[in-house]
Amino acid sequence: MFQVLLVDDEPLVRHNLWTLLNWADYGFELCGQAHNGLIALTMIEQSPPHIVIIDVDMPEMNGVELNRAINERFPWIKTIMLSSYDDYDYVRDCLNNGSIDYLLKHRLDESILLNILNKAVSEMQQEDRLRKKQIAESTMAEKVSPEVMRDYLLYLLKRQTKATYGVEEFSQQDSLYPHAFRYAAAALQIVPFLLLTESYSDVQTNGLIQQVVDMMQQSLGDIHERTAVYVEEGRFVIVFSFKERSEHIMQREVDGQLRKIQHALELFLNLQSVTAVGPICTSLSQLASSYCSAEYELDGSSSVKTIRSHTAQVKIPCSDKHTSDKNSDEVHQRQRVSLTIEEHKQLLLSIERFDKQGVHQLISSIIASIEHLPIHSHTVQMIVSELMQTGDKAWKSYLPSTDPAIANLPSRSELGRMKNIRELEQGLQSFFSSLFHLLNQHRVIGSYSRHVTQTIQFILERYSGYVTLELAASVIGLNASYLSRIFKEETQRTFSEYLNQVRIDAGCKLLDSGQYSIKEISVQVGFTTHNYFFKVFKEITGLTPQAYLSNPEKRKNESKLSSLHMGN
């Protein structure tokens, strides 16, 4: 059966197409419906059909845009365009992007539709025969070369077809998997690949991928029994062939091989990975379905390495049921893919105002929104990457790139080797804690002695908590009286005056942000009582907190306060 997807925003048109002919009688199966291009693209990504019938005029993503996307990402899928009007520009664009034909809805009948569907099938069969011939001509010996073998397997797996022409004959003729009775596909994901390679060049990334494939294949042994293939974005597939008929023996072999591979990757390349295995197949034409099941299990954050009979009932997104496709679409639409604009603004504001607590709270909130996702998911990696990039912009705006202290910041490679979402959160918190420490060191500018500089850094880092002269002296290793005297001589302020002005400076910045109440701010900047915060605030600024918010001269006053710890 050839799978056909209908994409049209008009329910009546979809119903008309659905009932226009008896699809099964002609070897076709309607695998789903979509009312716009975005939903259709999601369905295709989860379970690519053989043919897509597309309406040109749709909301959100029109048919021309969807046709281009399919041609770029799934060039083997055949498309048929529908429209209520004849527009040459549309026709030209669609045909240039691989459409079989461009049909007018008011002229469409059973014979025309069946004729164009058969034309699509004919082209698919011709392409399959051509690819088979090209691969067969590439072989130089009795067996297929590793490069050609991997290329063909990748082509087979990514097509997600239920009936691939000539696969079994190709296997026997060229000894792809000689004498095999069963097959299974396992998915392996490097955790998390995007973060690990973000600073790599293309050459470095490709070199790492080749290292992983080589090491996996070395662990697996004969490529004509077990084959490692790179797919995309740090994901690999391992195809197992079995001469045994016992599922128990097959399961034991797969489990052992995957443990061996994971151990080798961690030991020799320092790479963490997760794996999942699809159901056992009786033919290579079912291998795409096995791989689809493994990917679904992997992306469902499960790393349990189980192997199941192909005849077992498996709930996977490759299901032909329309309800499954609909549910998958709804989940996809709800899932975030990056930082929101508001989160990005809040992070920049908190860094700008040296609000360490605000940054930590924001990171915790963001992680809580994605903790249900596996650490290797694209969403998790994109969000973490954006957080790190924002941190990079912060230190670059304050520090010269040659500052040796920058080397003390946690690197992306460290985050790239975190094993779970909680470790990743701790790594991010550590990165921003180190960033604030570095920025605070840079804020202390002036001809201060080493001990006074250490005291100012102590105040800047600890002002929101319990801070006393005695505590600072004990941390630095000085007598409290001596520290009090040299601090006053060098800064022209007592320890308490300096501490209170740093706290009020931070309070002004939090007031400007508009995100906290005055009572919340008093606690955040280290005052034990609300009334004392009011008293000190008015002494330093000449205004109450409420008057500060409404006074147009407040920024001028704030500028004077900001100069306090800059040595002016």
XYZ file of C-alpha atoms in Angstrom:
568
model
C 0.000 0.000 0.000
C 1.224 3.465 -0.891
C 0.637 6.009 1.883
C -1.150 9.233 0.838
C -1.487 12.382 2.995
C -4.207 14.990 2.246
C -3.415 18.639 3.030
C -6.229 21.166 2.524
C -7.796 23.769 4.829
C -11.307 23.096 3.453
C -13.028 20.109 5.157
C -15.383 19.627 2.215
C -12.492 19.307 -0.207
C -10.744 16.768 2.033
C -13.975 14.792 2.333
C -14.453 14.890 -1.449
C -10.941 13.576 -2.041
C -11.414 10.922 0.649
C -14.568 9.604 -1.061
C -13.597 10.248 -4.686
C -12.348 6.688 -5.215
C -11.956 3.391 -3.366
C -8.315 3.929 -2.453
C -7.495 0.430 -1.191
C -8.701 -1.173 -4.432
C -5.940 0.636 -6.316
C -3.168 -0.005 -3.822
C -3.345 3.277 -1.869
C -4.026 4.095 1.773
C -4.977 7.502 3.187
C -2.669 7.835 6.188
C -3.947 11.192 7.475
C -5.253 14.702 6.908
C -3.906 18.167 7.760
C -5.497 21.592 7.440
C -2.298 23.634 7.027
C 1.321 23.240 5.948
C 2.878 23.405 9.422
C 0.797 20.514 10.739
C 1.431 18.546 7.555
C 5.199 19.056 7.867
C 5.117 17.765 11.452
C 3.175 14.668 10.365
C 5.634 14.059 7.528
C 8.604 14.344 9.897
C 7.069 11.711 12.169
C 5.956 9.279 9.454
C 6.748 10.249 5.850
C 4.120 9.086 3.317
C 4.815 8.173 -0.291
C 2.544 10.870 -1.778
C 1.176 14.205 -0.508
C -1.787 15.965 -2.116
C -1.477 19.691 -1.302
C -3.820 22.656 -1.631
C -1.948 25.757 -2.847
C -3.851 28.350 -0.783
C -3.732 27.642 3.001
C -3.125 29.709 6.151
C 0.159 29.775 8.167
C 2.162 27.833 5.567
C 0.695 27.695 2.061
C 1.034 24.808 -0.339
C 3.864 26.350 -2.355
C 5.972 26.786 0.795
C 5.124 23.266 1.998
C 6.030 21.835 -1.411
C 9.429 23.583 -1.277
C 10.077 22.250 2.235
C 9.183 18.694 1.195
C 11.395 18.913 -1.891
C 14.347 20.111 0.210
C 13.977 17.719 3.150
C 12.131 14.705 1.715
C 12.944 14.682 -2.017
C 11.705 11.108 -2.441
C 8.111 12.082 -1.505
C 5.892 12.787 -4.516
C 3.586 15.816 -4.354
C 0.405 16.669 -6.245
C -0.797 20.283 -6.110
C -4.445 21.371 -6.017
C -5.914 24.821 -6.587
C -9.207 26.564 -7.268
C -7.619 28.783 -9.905
C -5.037 28.525 -12.674
C -2.015 30.720 -11.904
C 1.086 30.254 -14.055
C 3.505 31.504 -11.372
C 2.154 28.937 -8.908
C 2.304 26.201 -11.551
C 5.912 27.027 -12.457
C 7.070 27.185 -8.817
C 5.390 23.880 -7.925
C 6.733 22.018 -10.947
C 10.229 23.440 -10.391
C 10.102 22.028 -6.866
C 9.334 18.488 -7.909
C 5.525 18.271 -8.044
C 4.074 15.514 -10.239
C 1.348 17.808 -11.546
C -0.843 20.845 -10.807
C -4.582 20.084 -10.821
C -7.647 22.314 -10.645
C -10.201 21.253 -8.042
C -13.274 21.882 -10.216
C -11.899 19.599 -12.952
C -10.833 16.775 -10.659
C -12.584 13.409 -11.000
C -11.789 9.772 -10.214
C -9.993 8.984 -13.463
C -7.814 12.114 -13.387
C -6.843 11.541 -9.751
C -6.094 7.851 -10.302
C -4.015 8.632 -13.374
C -1.819 11.144 -11.519
C -1.446 8.795 -8.511
C -0.246 6.024 -10.813
C 2.158 8.479 -12.411
C 3.622 9.189 -8.962
C 4.018 5.454 -8.285
C 5.703 4.974 -11.638
C 8.256 7.696 -10.849
C 8.972 6.187 -7.414
C 9.540 2.758 -8.930
C 11.826 4.220 -11.565
C 13.874 6.099 -8.949
C 14.197 2.966 -6.810
C 15.390 0.918 -9.789
C 17.890 3.641 -10.698
C 19.256 3.856 -7.144
C 19.533 0.084 -6.951
C 21.408 0.053 -10.228
C 23.758 2.835 -9.098
C 24.563 1.032 -5.869
C 25.027 -2.289 -7.650
C 27.401 -0.661 -10.133
C 29.386 0.841 -7.244
C 30.314 -2.517 -5.769
C 33.807 -3.656 -6.655
C 33.718 -7.085 -5.033
C 31.346 -9.749 -3.800
C 30.227 -7.552 -0.917
C 28.964 -3.960 -0.848
C 31.571 -1.391 0.213
C 31.016 0.177 3.663
C 30.331 3.625 2.181
C 27.713 2.368 -0.264
C 26.190 0.105 2.359
C 25.792 2.955 4.851
C 24.416 5.239 2.148
C 21.800 2.692 1.179
C 20.818 1.953 4.784
C 20.408 5.645 5.519
C 18.280 6.033 2.407
C 16.173 3.063 3.453
C 15.712 4.170 7.075
C 14.902 7.812 6.382
C 12.299 6.925 3.778
C 10.231 5.159 6.451
C 8.585 3.070 3.709
C 6.520 -0.029 4.362
C 7.384 -1.653 1.037
C 10.766 -0.881 -0.508
C 11.199 -2.256 -3.998
C 13.969 -4.771 -4.538
C 15.423 -4.602 -1.007
C 15.512 -8.342 -0.427
C 16.961 -8.992 -3.886
C 19.594 -6.327 -3.283
C 20.472 -7.975 0.030
C 20.960 -11.420 -1.466
C 22.677 -10.311 -4.674
C 25.277 -8.099 -3.047
C 25.571 -9.870 0.297
C 24.278 -6.913 2.301
C 23.352 -9.229 5.170
C 23.873 -12.781 3.857
C 21.875 -15.609 5.494
C 20.107 -13.253 7.925
C 16.639 -14.198 9.207
C 15.847 -11.224 11.433
C 16.823 -7.559 11.720
C 16.569 -4.740 14.279
C 17.522 -1.061 14.392
C 18.910 0.703 17.471
C 19.186 4.479 17.858
C 22.142 6.006 19.743
C 22.288 9.692 20.700
C 25.370 11.588 21.887
C 24.322 13.680 24.897
C 24.077 16.566 24.152
C 25.653 16.903 20.724
C 24.734 20.517 19.875
C 26.326 21.952 23.035
C 29.371 19.752 22.638
C 30.080 20.889 19.085
C 28.763 24.470 19.219
C 32.240 25.966 19.101
C 33.554 23.373 16.605
C 34.232 24.076 12.953
C 32.546 21.860 10.352
C 35.816 20.003 9.913
C 36.083 19.332 13.653
C 32.451 18.215 13.886
C 32.808 15.860 10.912
C 36.020 14.510 12.408
C 34.248 13.731 15.686
C 31.387 12.016 13.840
C 33.844 9.853 11.904
C 35.628 8.928 15.134
C 32.337 7.818 16.684
C 31.322 5.754 13.622
C 34.736 4.091 13.465
C 34.739 3.256 17.163
C 31.178 1.922 17.046
C 31.972 -0.249 14.040
C 35.147 -1.510 15.686
C 33.089 -2.605 18.685
C 30.383 -4.162 16.497
C 32.715 -6.220 14.305
C 31.781 -7.362 10.788
C 29.903 -4.565 9.007
C 27.902 -7.172 7.065
C 26.408 -8.434 10.327
C 26.090 -5.207 12.351
C 26.385 -1.737 10.831
C 26.861 1.704 12.425
C 25.521 4.671 10.422
C 25.434 8.400 11.239
C 22.003 10.006 10.809
C 22.045 13.664 11.960
C 22.592 15.994 14.953
C 24.608 13.500 16.986
C 22.262 10.583 16.299
C 23.454 7.223 14.984
C 21.677 4.054 13.971
C 22.959 0.514 14.445
C 21.462 -2.133 12.172
C 21.623 -5.669 13.559
C 21.146 -8.775 11.431
C 20.577 -12.171 13.035
C 21.152 -15.678 11.802
C 19.654 -16.982 15.033
C 15.904 -17.387 15.409
C 15.781 -17.144 19.223
C 14.560 -13.770 20.440
C 16.279 -14.354 23.792
C 19.666 -14.742 22.071
C 18.987 -11.685 19.913
C 18.067 -9.545 22.908
C 21.156 -10.635 24.826
C 23.401 -9.827 21.851
C 21.895 -6.365 21.298
C 22.090 -5.442 24.994
C 25.697 -6.575 25.180
C 26.745 -4.749 22.018
C 25.125 -1.471 23.109
C 26.749 -1.591 26.546
C 30.082 -2.269 24.881
C 29.676 0.692 22.512
C 28.610 3.107 25.244
C 31.554 2.072 27.418
C 34.001 2.553 24.521
C 32.627 6.010 23.650
C 32.883 7.149 27.254
C 36.308 5.617 27.852
C 38.090 6.710 24.677
C 36.153 9.794 23.485
C 34.661 10.988 26.793
C 31.171 10.988 25.240
C 27.942 10.175 27.061
C 25.191 8.461 25.067
C 21.688 7.007 25.382
C 20.235 4.192 23.306
C 16.934 2.551 22.412
C 16.069 -0.469 20.269
C 13.189 -0.971 17.866
C 11.216 -4.182 17.373
C 12.644 -7.198 15.548
C 11.883 -7.325 11.810
C 11.520 -10.254 9.469
C 12.686 -8.261 6.421
C 14.742 -5.191 5.559
C 11.622 -3.507 4.215
C 10.412 -3.269 7.839
C 13.668 -1.781 9.136
C 12.445 1.818 8.819
C 9.535 1.042 11.118
C 11.894 -0.545 13.662
C 14.098 2.552 13.596
C 11.071 4.845 13.927
C 10.056 2.958 17.075
C 13.576 3.233 18.519
C 13.648 6.991 17.884
C 10.266 7.452 19.553
C 11.434 5.538 22.609
C 14.672 7.521 22.717
C 12.972 10.912 22.367
C 10.492 9.909 25.037
C 13.517 10.187 27.397
C 13.680 6.418 27.834
C 17.109 4.801 27.668
C 15.934 1.295 28.535
C 17.453 -1.087 26.035
C 14.688 -3.570 25.260
C 13.991 -5.584 22.138
C 10.549 -6.749 21.081
C 8.939 -8.904 18.462
C 7.826 -7.070 15.338
C 4.396 -8.605 15.781
C 3.995 -7.059 19.221
C 1.659 -4.101 19.623
C 3.835 -0.986 19.825
C 2.440 2.509 20.403
C 4.652 4.708 18.261
C 4.086 7.901 16.289
C 4.554 5.974 13.023
C 1.038 4.615 13.512
C -1.267 5.073 10.563
C -4.112 6.072 12.855
C -5.236 9.654 12.300
C -5.842 10.145 16.025
C -2.201 9.348 16.792
C -1.040 11.892 14.236
C -3.421 14.491 15.665
C -2.200 13.942 19.209
C 1.414 14.200 18.078
C 0.615 17.496 16.346
C -0.973 18.944 19.471
C 2.012 17.955 21.631
C 4.413 19.449 19.080
C 2.504 22.736 18.992
C 2.586 23.061 22.773
C 6.313 22.304 23.059
C 8.644 25.294 23.290
C 11.752 25.392 21.123
C 13.789 28.269 22.582
C 13.832 31.062 25.172
C 10.826 33.368 25.055
C 11.384 37.057 24.355
C 10.372 37.854 27.927
C 12.853 35.329 29.361
C 15.623 36.742 27.198
C 14.857 40.302 28.346
C 14.684 39.259 31.983
C 18.040 37.485 31.771
C 19.744 40.488 30.175
C 18.202 42.825 32.758
C 19.287 40.653 35.683
C 22.864 40.429 34.390
C 22.978 44.148 33.684
C 21.864 44.885 37.247
C 24.102 42.200 38.759
C 21.014 40.433 40.118
C 22.527 37.021 40.795
C 19.438 35.727 42.588
C 17.187 36.827 39.723
C 19.319 34.903 37.208
C 19.313 31.756 39.351
C 15.537 31.925 39.775
C 15.042 32.423 36.040
C 17.257 29.438 35.188
C 15.350 27.248 37.648
C 12.051 28.340 36.084
C 13.270 27.657 32.547
C 14.649 24.229 33.451
C 11.365 23.340 35.181
C 9.535 24.024 31.899
C 11.711 21.545 29.953
C 12.541 18.936 32.602
C 10.108 16.486 30.983
C 12.291 16.420 27.848
C 15.379 14.227 27.410
C 18.643 16.081 27.800
C 19.616 15.337 24.199
C 16.467 16.919 22.730
C 16.912 19.832 20.336
C 14.766 22.086 22.544
C 16.917 21.531 25.656
C 20.130 22.093 23.742
C 18.839 25.237 22.006
C 17.687 26.812 25.281
C 20.954 26.020 27.076
C 22.913 27.361 24.108
C 20.940 30.631 24.196
C 21.555 30.999 27.947
C 25.287 30.490 27.432
C 25.409 32.924 24.504
C 23.723 35.593 26.626
C 26.324 34.998 29.353
C 29.082 35.338 26.758
C 27.696 38.707 25.646
C 27.733 39.875 29.276
C 31.414 39.235 29.942
C 32.413 40.487 26.500
C 30.717 43.825 27.227
C 32.633 44.243 30.498
C 35.931 42.424 30.025
C 38.621 42.298 27.336
C 38.792 38.958 25.547
C 42.419 38.640 26.659
C 41.522 38.687 30.363
C 43.011 35.416 31.740
C 40.212 35.153 34.332
C 37.766 34.221 31.542
C 39.407 30.787 31.390
C 37.910 30.064 34.831
C 34.351 30.087 33.444
C 32.851 26.591 32.921
C 33.187 25.609 29.255
C 30.525 24.290 26.904
C 32.335 20.976 26.740
C 31.651 20.540 30.464
C 27.929 21.177 29.942
C 28.021 18.905 26.910
C 28.906 15.954 29.108
C 26.146 16.332 31.687
C 24.160 13.123 32.093
C 20.723 14.494 33.043
C 18.680 17.673 33.204
C 19.477 18.309 36.881
C 23.213 18.158 36.272
C 22.696 20.534 33.370
C 20.842 22.983 35.619
C 23.637 22.822 38.202
C 26.181 23.431 35.431
C 24.295 26.525 34.238
C 23.979 27.865 37.783
C 27.711 27.302 38.261
C 28.469 29.136 34.990
C 26.474 32.220 35.997
C 27.811 32.168 39.574
C 31.342 32.190 38.145
C 30.302 34.925 35.713
C 29.005 37.173 38.507
C 32.136 36.550 40.551
C 34.242 37.558 37.551
C 32.173 40.670 36.874
C 32.263 41.695 40.530
C 36.042 41.450 40.487
C 36.080 43.748 37.483
C 33.774 46.258 39.244
C 36.372 46.916 41.937
C 38.448 49.611 40.277
C 40.762 51.911 42.217
C 44.137 52.111 43.918
C 43.095 49.962 46.860
C 45.333 47.668 48.832
C 44.933 43.930 48.437
C 42.990 43.571 51.691
C 40.567 46.398 50.956
C 40.016 45.046 47.436
C 39.206 41.618 48.920
C 36.795 43.268 51.376
C 34.965 45.133 48.601
C 34.688 41.925 46.579
C 33.325 40.189 49.666
C 30.668 42.889 50.073
C 29.671 42.815 46.385
C 29.260 39.040 46.420
C 27.619 38.680 49.834
C 25.648 41.894 50.353
C 22.271 40.157 49.964
C 22.952 37.929 52.956
C 24.450 38.197 56.425
C 27.508 40.481 56.268
C 29.508 42.048 59.125
C 32.928 43.586 59.499
C 33.955 40.721 61.766
C 32.853 38.119 59.227
C 34.735 39.866 56.417
C 37.865 40.158 58.583
C 37.787 36.458 59.449
C 37.411 35.478 55.784
C 40.313 37.716 54.753
C 42.414 36.781 57.764
C 42.818 40.189 59.408
C 42.033 41.749 62.759
C 38.614 43.451 62.571
C 39.866 46.720 64.062
C 42.789 46.901 61.669
C 40.536 46.171 58.675
C 38.064 48.839 59.824
C 40.825 51.448 59.984
C 42.437 50.761 56.573
C 39.038 50.409 54.907
C 37.976 53.873 56.134
C 41.332 55.398 55.147
C 41.195 54.069 51.568
C 37.473 54.338 50.723
C 36.588 57.366 52.886
C 33.644 55.344 54.202
C 33.112 52.980 57.073
C 32.465 49.318 56.349
C 28.744 49.712 57.259
C 28.353 52.833 55.099
C 29.879 51.093 52.110
C 27.751 47.970 52.638
C 24.521 49.984 52.960
C 25.277 52.006 49.829
C 25.964 48.824 47.833
C 22.656 47.422 49.081
C 20.748 50.593 48.196
C 22.434 50.694 44.784
C 21.185 47.164 44.148
C 17.760 48.124 45.492
C 17.500 51.011 43.029
C 18.240 48.700 40.136
C 15.609 46.225 41.273
C 13.091 49.056 41.657
C 13.850 50.135 38.076
C 13.177 46.627 36.804
C 9.554 46.848 37.989
C 9.493 43.131 38.742
C 9.466 43.153 42.538
C 7.592 44.860 45.344
C 9.450 47.189 47.701
C 9.111 44.679 50.510
C 10.563 41.899 48.343
C 13.464 44.137 47.350
C 14.331 44.981 50.935
C 14.792 41.287 51.644
C 16.679 40.582 48.407
C 19.314 43.234 49.063
C 20.001 42.055 52.610
C 17.976 44.242 55.007
C 16.505 42.402 57.959
C 13.498 44.715 58.320
C 11.344 46.644 55.907
C 11.476 49.827 58.022
C 15.284 49.843 58.187
C 15.443 49.568 54.404
C 13.194 52.678 54.150
C 15.368 54.574 56.638
C 18.694 53.808 54.933
C 17.223 54.322 51.442
C 16.063 57.843 52.340
C 19.354 58.692 54.050
C 21.373 57.778 50.944
C 19.070 58.889 48.125
C 17.137 61.642 49.851
C 13.913 59.924 48.741
C 11.629 57.183 49.960
C 11.443 54.137 47.656
C 7.983 55.258 46.442
C 9.231 58.756 45.702
C 12.291 57.338 43.945
C 10.047 55.472 41.496
C 8.087 58.611 40.621
C 10.934 61.159 40.695
C 12.356 62.017 37.241
C 15.741 62.790 38.779
C 16.176 59.298 40.203
C 18.576 58.145 37.444
C 20.900 61.023 38.193
C 20.986 59.955 41.833
C 21.477 56.337 40.832
C 24.481 57.326 38.722
C 26.089 58.876 41.790
C 25.438 55.709 43.755
C 26.881 53.495 41.021
C 30.181 55.356 41.206
C 30.599 54.243 44.792
C 32.315 50.933 44.166
C 34.160 52.095 41.035
C 36.787 53.942 43.058
C 35.538 57.475 42.338
